[in-house]
Short mmCIF file of C-alpha atoms and ligand atoms in Angstrom, two decimals:
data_model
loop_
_atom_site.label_atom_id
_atom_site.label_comp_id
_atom_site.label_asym_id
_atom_site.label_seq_id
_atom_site.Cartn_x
_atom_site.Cartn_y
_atom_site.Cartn_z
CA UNK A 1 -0.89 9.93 15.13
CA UNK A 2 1.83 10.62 17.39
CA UNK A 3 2.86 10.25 20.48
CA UNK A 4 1.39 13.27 21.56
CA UNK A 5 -1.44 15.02 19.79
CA UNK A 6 0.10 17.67 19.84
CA UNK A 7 2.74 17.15 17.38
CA UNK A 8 0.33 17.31 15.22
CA UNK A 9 0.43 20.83 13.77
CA UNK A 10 -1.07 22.67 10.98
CA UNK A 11 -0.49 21.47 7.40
CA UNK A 12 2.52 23.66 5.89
CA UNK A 13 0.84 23.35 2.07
CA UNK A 14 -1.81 24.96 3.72
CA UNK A 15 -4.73 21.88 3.64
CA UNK A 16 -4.80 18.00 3.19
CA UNK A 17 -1.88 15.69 4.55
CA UNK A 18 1.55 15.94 4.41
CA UNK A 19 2.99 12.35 4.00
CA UNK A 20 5.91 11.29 6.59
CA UNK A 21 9.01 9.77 5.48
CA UNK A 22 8.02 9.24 1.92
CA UNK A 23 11.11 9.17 0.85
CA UNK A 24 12.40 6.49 3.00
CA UNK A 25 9.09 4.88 2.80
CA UNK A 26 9.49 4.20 -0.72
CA UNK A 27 12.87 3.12 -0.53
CA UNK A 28 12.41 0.82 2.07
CA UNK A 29 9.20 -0.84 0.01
CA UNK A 30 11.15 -0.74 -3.49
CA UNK A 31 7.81 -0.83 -5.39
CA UNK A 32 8.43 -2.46 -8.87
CA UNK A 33 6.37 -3.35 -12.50
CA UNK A 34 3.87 -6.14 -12.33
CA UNK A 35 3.89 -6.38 -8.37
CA UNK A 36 0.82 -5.84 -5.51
CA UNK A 37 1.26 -4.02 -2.50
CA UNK A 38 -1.04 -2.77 0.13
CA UNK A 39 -1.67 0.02 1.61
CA UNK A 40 -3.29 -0.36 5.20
CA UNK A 41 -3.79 3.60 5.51
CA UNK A 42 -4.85 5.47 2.45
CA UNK A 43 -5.60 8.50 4.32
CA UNK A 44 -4.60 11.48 2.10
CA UNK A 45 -3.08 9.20 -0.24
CA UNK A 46 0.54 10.55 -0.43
CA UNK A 47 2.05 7.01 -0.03
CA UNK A 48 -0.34 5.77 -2.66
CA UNK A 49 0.26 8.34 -5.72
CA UNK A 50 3.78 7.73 -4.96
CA UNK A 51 4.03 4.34 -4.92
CA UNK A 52 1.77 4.06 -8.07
CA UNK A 53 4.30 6.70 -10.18
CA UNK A 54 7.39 4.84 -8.82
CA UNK A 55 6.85 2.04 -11.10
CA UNK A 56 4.27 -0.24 -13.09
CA UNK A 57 2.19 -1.54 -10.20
CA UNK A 58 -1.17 -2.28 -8.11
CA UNK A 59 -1.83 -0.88 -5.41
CA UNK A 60 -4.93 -2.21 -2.49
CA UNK A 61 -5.07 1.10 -0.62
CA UNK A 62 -7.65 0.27 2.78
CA UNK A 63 -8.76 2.59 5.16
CA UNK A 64 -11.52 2.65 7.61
CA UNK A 65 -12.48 6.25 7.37
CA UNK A 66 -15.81 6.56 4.66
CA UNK A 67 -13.96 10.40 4.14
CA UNK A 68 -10.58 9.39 3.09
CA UNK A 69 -12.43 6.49 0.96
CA UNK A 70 -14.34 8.77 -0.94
CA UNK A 71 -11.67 11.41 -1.57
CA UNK A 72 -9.43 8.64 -3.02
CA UNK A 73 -11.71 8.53 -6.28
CA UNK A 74 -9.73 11.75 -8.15
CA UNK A 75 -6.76 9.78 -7.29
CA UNK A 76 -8.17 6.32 -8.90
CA UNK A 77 -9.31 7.92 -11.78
CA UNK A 78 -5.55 9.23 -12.39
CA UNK A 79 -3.97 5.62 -12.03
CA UNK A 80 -5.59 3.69 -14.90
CA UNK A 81 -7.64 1.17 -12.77
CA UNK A 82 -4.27 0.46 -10.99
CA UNK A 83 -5.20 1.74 -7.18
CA UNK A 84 -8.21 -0.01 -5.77
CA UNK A 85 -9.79 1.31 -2.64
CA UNK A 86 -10.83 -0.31 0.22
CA UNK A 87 -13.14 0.87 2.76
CA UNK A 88 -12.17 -1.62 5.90
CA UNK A 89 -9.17 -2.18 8.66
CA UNK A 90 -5.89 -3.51 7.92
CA UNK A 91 -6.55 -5.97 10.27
CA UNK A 92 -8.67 -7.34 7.85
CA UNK A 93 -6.42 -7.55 5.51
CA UNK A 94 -6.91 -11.01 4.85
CA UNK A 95 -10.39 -11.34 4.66
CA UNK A 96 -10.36 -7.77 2.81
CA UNK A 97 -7.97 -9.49 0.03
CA UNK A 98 -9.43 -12.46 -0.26
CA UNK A 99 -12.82 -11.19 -1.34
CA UNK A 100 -10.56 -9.81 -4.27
CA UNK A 101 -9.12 -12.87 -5.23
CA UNK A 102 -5.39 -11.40 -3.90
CA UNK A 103 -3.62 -13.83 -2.14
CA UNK A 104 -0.37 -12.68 -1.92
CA UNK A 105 0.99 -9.21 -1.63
CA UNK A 106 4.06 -8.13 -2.67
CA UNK A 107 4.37 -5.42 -0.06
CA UNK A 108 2.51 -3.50 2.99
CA UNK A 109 2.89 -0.04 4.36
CA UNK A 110 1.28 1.00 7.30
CA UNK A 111 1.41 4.79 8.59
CA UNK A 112 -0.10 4.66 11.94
CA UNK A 113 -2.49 6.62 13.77
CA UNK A 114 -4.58 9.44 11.95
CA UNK A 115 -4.47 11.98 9.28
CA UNK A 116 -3.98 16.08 9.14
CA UNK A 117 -7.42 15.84 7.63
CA UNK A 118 -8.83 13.86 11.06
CA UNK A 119 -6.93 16.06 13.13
CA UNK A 120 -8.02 19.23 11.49
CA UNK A 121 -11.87 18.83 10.97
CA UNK A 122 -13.15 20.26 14.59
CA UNK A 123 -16.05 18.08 14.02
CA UNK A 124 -14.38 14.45 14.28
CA UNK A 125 -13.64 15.26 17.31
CA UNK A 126 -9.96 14.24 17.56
CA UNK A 127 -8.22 17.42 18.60
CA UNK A 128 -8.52 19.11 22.42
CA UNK A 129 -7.49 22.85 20.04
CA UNK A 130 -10.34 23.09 18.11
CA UNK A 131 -14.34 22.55 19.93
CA UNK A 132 -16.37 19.46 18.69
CA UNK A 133 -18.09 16.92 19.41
CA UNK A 134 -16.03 14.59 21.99
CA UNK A 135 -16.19 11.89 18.69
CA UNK A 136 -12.68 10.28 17.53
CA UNK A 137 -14.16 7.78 15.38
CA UNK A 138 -12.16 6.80 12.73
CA UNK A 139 -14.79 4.60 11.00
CA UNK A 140 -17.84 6.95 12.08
CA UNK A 141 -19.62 4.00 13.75
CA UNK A 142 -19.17 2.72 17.06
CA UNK A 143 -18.99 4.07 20.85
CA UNK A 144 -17.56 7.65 20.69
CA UNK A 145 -15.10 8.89 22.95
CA UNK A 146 -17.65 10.69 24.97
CA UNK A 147 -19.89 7.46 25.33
CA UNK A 148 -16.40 6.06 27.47
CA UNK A 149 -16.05 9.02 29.62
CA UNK A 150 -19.71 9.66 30.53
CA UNK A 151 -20.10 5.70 31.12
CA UNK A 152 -16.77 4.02 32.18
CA UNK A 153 -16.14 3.37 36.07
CA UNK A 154 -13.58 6.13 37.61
CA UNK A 155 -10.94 2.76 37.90
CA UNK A 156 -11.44 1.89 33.81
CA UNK A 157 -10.90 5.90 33.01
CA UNK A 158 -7.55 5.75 35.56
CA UNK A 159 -6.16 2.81 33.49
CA UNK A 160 -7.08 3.82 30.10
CA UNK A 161 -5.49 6.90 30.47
CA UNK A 162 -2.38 5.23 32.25
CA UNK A 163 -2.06 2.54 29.72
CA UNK A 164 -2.41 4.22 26.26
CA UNK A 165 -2.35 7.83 27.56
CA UNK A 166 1.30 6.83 30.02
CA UNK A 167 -0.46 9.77 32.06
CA UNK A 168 1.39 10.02 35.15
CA UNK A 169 -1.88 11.97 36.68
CA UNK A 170 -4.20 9.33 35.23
CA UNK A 171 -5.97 9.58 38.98
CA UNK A 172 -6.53 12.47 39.42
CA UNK A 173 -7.81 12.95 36.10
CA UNK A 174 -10.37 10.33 36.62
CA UNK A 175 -11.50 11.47 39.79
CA UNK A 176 -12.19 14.94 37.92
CA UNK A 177 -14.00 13.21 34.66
CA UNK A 178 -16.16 11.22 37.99
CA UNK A 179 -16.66 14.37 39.35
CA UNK A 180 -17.61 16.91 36.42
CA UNK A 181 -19.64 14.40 34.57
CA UNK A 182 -22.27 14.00 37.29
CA UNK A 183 -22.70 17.87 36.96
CA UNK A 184 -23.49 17.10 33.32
CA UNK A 185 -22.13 14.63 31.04
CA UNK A 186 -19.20 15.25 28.32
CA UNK A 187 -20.19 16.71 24.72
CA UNK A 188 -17.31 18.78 23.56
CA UNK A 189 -13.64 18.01 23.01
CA UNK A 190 -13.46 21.63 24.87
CA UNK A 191 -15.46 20.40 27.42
CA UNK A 192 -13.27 17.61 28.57
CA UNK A 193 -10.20 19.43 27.75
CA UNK A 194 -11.25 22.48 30.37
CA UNK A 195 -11.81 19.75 32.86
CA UNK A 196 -8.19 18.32 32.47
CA UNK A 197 -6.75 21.63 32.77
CA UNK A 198 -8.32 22.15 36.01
CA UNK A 199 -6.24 19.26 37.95
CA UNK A 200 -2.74 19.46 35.85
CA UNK A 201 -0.19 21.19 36.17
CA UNK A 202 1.81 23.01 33.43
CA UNK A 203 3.67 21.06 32.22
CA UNK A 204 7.08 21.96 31.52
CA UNK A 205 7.86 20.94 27.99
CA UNK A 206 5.16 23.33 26.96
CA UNK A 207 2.87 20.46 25.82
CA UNK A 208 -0.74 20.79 26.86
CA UNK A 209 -1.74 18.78 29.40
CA UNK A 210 -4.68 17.08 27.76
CA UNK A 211 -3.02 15.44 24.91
CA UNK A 212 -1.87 12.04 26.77
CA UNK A 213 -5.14 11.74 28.07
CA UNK A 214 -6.72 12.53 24.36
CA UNK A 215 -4.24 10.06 22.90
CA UNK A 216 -5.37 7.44 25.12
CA UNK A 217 -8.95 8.08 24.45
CA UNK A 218 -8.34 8.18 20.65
CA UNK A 219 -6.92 4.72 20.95
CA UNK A 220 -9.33 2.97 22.98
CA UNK A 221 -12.00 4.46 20.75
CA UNK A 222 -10.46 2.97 17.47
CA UNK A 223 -8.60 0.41 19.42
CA UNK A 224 -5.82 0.82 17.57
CA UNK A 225 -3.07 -1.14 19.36
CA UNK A 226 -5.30 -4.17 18.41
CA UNK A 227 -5.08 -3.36 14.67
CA UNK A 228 -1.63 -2.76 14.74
CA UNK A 229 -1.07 -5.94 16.39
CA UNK A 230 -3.76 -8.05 13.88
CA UNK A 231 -2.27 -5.93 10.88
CA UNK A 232 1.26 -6.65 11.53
CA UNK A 233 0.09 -10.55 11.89
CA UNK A 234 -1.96 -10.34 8.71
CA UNK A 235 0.69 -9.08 6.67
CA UNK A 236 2.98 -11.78 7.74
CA UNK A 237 0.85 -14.12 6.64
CA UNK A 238 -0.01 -12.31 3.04
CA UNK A 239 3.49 -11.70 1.94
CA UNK A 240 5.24 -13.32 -1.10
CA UNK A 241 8.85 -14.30 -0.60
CA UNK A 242 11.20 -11.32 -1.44
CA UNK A 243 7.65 -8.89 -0.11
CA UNK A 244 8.41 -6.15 2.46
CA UNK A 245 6.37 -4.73 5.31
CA UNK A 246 7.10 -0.96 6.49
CA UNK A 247 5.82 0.18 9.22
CA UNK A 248 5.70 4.31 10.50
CA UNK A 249 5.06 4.79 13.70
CA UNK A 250 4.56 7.75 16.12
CA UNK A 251 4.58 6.65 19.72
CA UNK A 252 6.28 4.25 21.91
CA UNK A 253 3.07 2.20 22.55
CA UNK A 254 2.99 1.32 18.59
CA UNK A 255 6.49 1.33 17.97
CA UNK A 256 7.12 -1.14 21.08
CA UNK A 257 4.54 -3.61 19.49
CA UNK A 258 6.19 -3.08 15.54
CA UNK A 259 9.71 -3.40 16.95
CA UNK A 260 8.94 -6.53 18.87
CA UNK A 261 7.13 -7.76 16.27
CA UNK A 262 9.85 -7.43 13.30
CA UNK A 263 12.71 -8.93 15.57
CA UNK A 264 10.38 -11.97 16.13
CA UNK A 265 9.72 -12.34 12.97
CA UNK A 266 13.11 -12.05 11.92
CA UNK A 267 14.10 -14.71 14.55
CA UNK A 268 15.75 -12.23 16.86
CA UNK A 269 14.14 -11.92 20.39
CA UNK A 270 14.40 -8.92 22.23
CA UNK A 271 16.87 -10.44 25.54
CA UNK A 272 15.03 -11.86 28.05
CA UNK A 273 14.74 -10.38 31.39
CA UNK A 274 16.91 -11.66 34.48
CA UNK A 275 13.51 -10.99 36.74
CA UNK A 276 12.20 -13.79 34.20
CA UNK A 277 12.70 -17.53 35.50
CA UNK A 278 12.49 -18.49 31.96
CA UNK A 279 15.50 -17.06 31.65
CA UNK A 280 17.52 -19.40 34.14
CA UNK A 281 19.61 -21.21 31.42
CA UNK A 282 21.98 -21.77 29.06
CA UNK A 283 22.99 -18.42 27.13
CA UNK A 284 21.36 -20.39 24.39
CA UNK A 285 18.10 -21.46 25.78
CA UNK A 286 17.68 -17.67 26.71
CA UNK A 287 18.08 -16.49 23.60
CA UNK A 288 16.65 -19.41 21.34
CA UNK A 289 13.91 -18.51 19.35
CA UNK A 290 11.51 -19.76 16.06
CA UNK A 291 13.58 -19.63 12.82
CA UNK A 292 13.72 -16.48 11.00
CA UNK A 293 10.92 -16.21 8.19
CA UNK A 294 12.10 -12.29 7.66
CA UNK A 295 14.87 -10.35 7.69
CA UNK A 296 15.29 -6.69 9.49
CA UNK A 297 15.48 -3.96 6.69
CA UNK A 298 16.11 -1.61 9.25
CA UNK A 299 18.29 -2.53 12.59
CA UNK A 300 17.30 0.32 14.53
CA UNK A 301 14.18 2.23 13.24
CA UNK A 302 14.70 5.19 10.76
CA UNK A 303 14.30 8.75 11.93
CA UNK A 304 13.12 11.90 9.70
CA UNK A 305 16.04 13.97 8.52
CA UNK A 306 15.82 17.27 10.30
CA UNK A 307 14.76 19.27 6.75
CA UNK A 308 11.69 16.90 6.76
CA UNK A 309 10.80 18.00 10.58
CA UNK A 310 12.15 21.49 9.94
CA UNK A 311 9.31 21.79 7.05
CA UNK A 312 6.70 19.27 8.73
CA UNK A 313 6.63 18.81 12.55
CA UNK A 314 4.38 16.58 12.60
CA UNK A 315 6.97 14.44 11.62
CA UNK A 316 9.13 14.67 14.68
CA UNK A 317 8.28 11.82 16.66
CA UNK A 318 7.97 9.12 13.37
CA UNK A 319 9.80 5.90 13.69
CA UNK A 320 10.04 3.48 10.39
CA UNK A 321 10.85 0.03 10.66
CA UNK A 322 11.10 -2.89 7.71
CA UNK A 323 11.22 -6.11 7.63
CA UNK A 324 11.38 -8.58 4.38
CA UNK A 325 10.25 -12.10 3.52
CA UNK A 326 13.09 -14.74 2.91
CA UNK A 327 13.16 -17.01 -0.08
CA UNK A 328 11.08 -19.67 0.67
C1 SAM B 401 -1.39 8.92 9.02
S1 SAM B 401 -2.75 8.72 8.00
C2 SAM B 401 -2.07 8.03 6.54
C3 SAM B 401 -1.55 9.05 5.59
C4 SAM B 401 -1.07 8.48 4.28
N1 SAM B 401 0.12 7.66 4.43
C5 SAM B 401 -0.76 9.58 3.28
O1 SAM B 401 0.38 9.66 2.83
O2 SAM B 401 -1.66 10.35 2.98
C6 SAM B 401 -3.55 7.35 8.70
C7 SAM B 401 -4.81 6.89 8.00
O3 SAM B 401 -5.00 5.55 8.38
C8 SAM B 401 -6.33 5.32 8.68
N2 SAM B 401 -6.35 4.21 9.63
C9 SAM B 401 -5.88 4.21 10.90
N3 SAM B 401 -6.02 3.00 11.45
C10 SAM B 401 -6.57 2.20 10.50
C11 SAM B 401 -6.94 0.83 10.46
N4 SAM B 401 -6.79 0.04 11.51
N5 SAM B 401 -7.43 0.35 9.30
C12 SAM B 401 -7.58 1.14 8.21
N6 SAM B 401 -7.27 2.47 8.20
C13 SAM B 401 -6.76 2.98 9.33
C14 SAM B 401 -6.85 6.61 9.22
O4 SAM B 401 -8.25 6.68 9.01
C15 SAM B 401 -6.08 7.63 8.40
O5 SAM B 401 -6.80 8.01 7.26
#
């Protein structure tokens, strides 16, 4: 969920998730009487109790993890028939929606990446503290993060863990996952994170030096740069004039794909390169884009005050951006 597993740290309530940037979340969404929203990641459901109290509404809450599906039913039962779960991926939104009969939404939050409860159960296999099995399955089905480092060629490990881990040591690593594997494959989160420790240095910030290569692993596993970028697409499509999309990110990777995204969409490109021969022309040219269908709720992305990170550091390294419909 962030940048860096390791910002994610224990619950201060003591158990379950603490919700990010509610606050702005919900002002940036304006949830109002009579009106649908979505959203993409129940997880704990903090966004979705508070949506559903802030005014009259319905609420599609999807998530891909079976768990945070089935805890949502106390919640449910408290709204009156007004939050519907969703076991599925945002980036089915669409298809997801239109098996309900929803065609438009009147607003989508997404709050990327995964949940205290993820993190903190030793046996999902997300976290490089706490032994488990090497898992990090959102959806419990699939290839698990030890099926990619016991199978994947030493060049596919190197570029995963360059690419969604930005792990400067993404070689050497490799050549040590090559190496130790053949001795006996991965089982444990432990396991793998012993072997990482072996070839990296300290590094200075204090972080440990497994968590960019466990970030990358946790998003190949779930793909999750996909979904962001099929979510993002699907909400576009789904949203009524005057509907908003809010996004909370917690890594460059994700936020780099929202940002670009939202200033697309809201017929602002980010300035072309000068190493770009597209870019030979007219001031113009350069800069002319598709007309704006949205408009940027946020110009440059929202940051947690420091109370929120003082009380919940997991919050530190959240990003928000909005963006909302025009009239049509
Ligand atoms: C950060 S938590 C959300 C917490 C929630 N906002 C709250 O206040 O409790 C992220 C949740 O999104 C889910 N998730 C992540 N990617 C998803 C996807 N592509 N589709 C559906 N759910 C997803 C995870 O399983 C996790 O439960």
């Amino acid at each position: 969920m962030s940048g860096a597993l390791s910002m994610v740290a224990p619950d201060p309530t003591g158990g379950g998730h603490v919700p990010v940037m509610l606050a702005e979340v919900l002002e940036s969404l304006a949830p109002r009487d009579g009106a649908t929203f979505l959203d993409g990641t129940f997880g704990g459901g903090g966004y979705a109790a508070a949506i559903l109290s802030a005014a009259g509404c319905t609420l599609y809450a999807v998530d891909r993890d079976p768990d945070a599906i089935a805890r949502g039913a106390a919640l449910a039962a408290r709204f009156d028939g007004r939050l519907r779960l969703v076991e599925g991926r945002f980036g089915d939104m669409e298809s997801l929606m239109a098996a309900r009969g929803v065609e438009r939404l009147d607003g989508v939050v997404l709050d990327l990446g995964v949940s205290s409860y993820q993190i903190d159960q030793g046996e999902r296999g997300f976290s490089f503290r706490t032994d488990g099995p090497l898992d990090m399955r959102m959806e419990k089905a699939g290839p698990t993060a030890a099926d990619l480092v016991n199978t994947l060629p030493e060049h596919e490990i190197a570029t995963m863990l360059w690419e969604l881990g930005e792990e400067r040591h993404s070689r050497r690593i490799a050549r040590k996952i090559i190496a130790a594997r053949g001795d006996a494959p991965f089982e444990t989160t432990l396991q793998l994170a012993e072997a990482i420790h072996m070839v990296m240095p300290r590094d200075p910030s204090g972080m440990d030096s497994a968590t960019r290569s466990f970030q990358a692993l946790r998003l190949r596993v779930n793909d999750e740069l996909g979904e962001v970028e099929r979510g993002l697409e699907a909400a576009k499509r789904l949203l009524a004039p005057g509907g908003r999309l809010v996004v909370v990110s917690f890594h460059s990777l994700e936020d780099r794909i929202v940002k670009r995204f939202m200033r697309e969409a809201a017929g602002r490109m980010p300035g072309a390169s000068r190493f770009d021969p597209s870019a030979l022309g007219p001031a113009t040219a350069r800069h002319a884009t598709k007309p704006a269908e949205f408009r940027l709720l946020t110009n440059n992305a929202l940051r947690p005050s420091s109370a929120e990170t003082t009380t919940n550091p997991r919050a530190r390294s959240a990003r928000l951006r909005a963006i909302e419909r025009l009239a049509a």
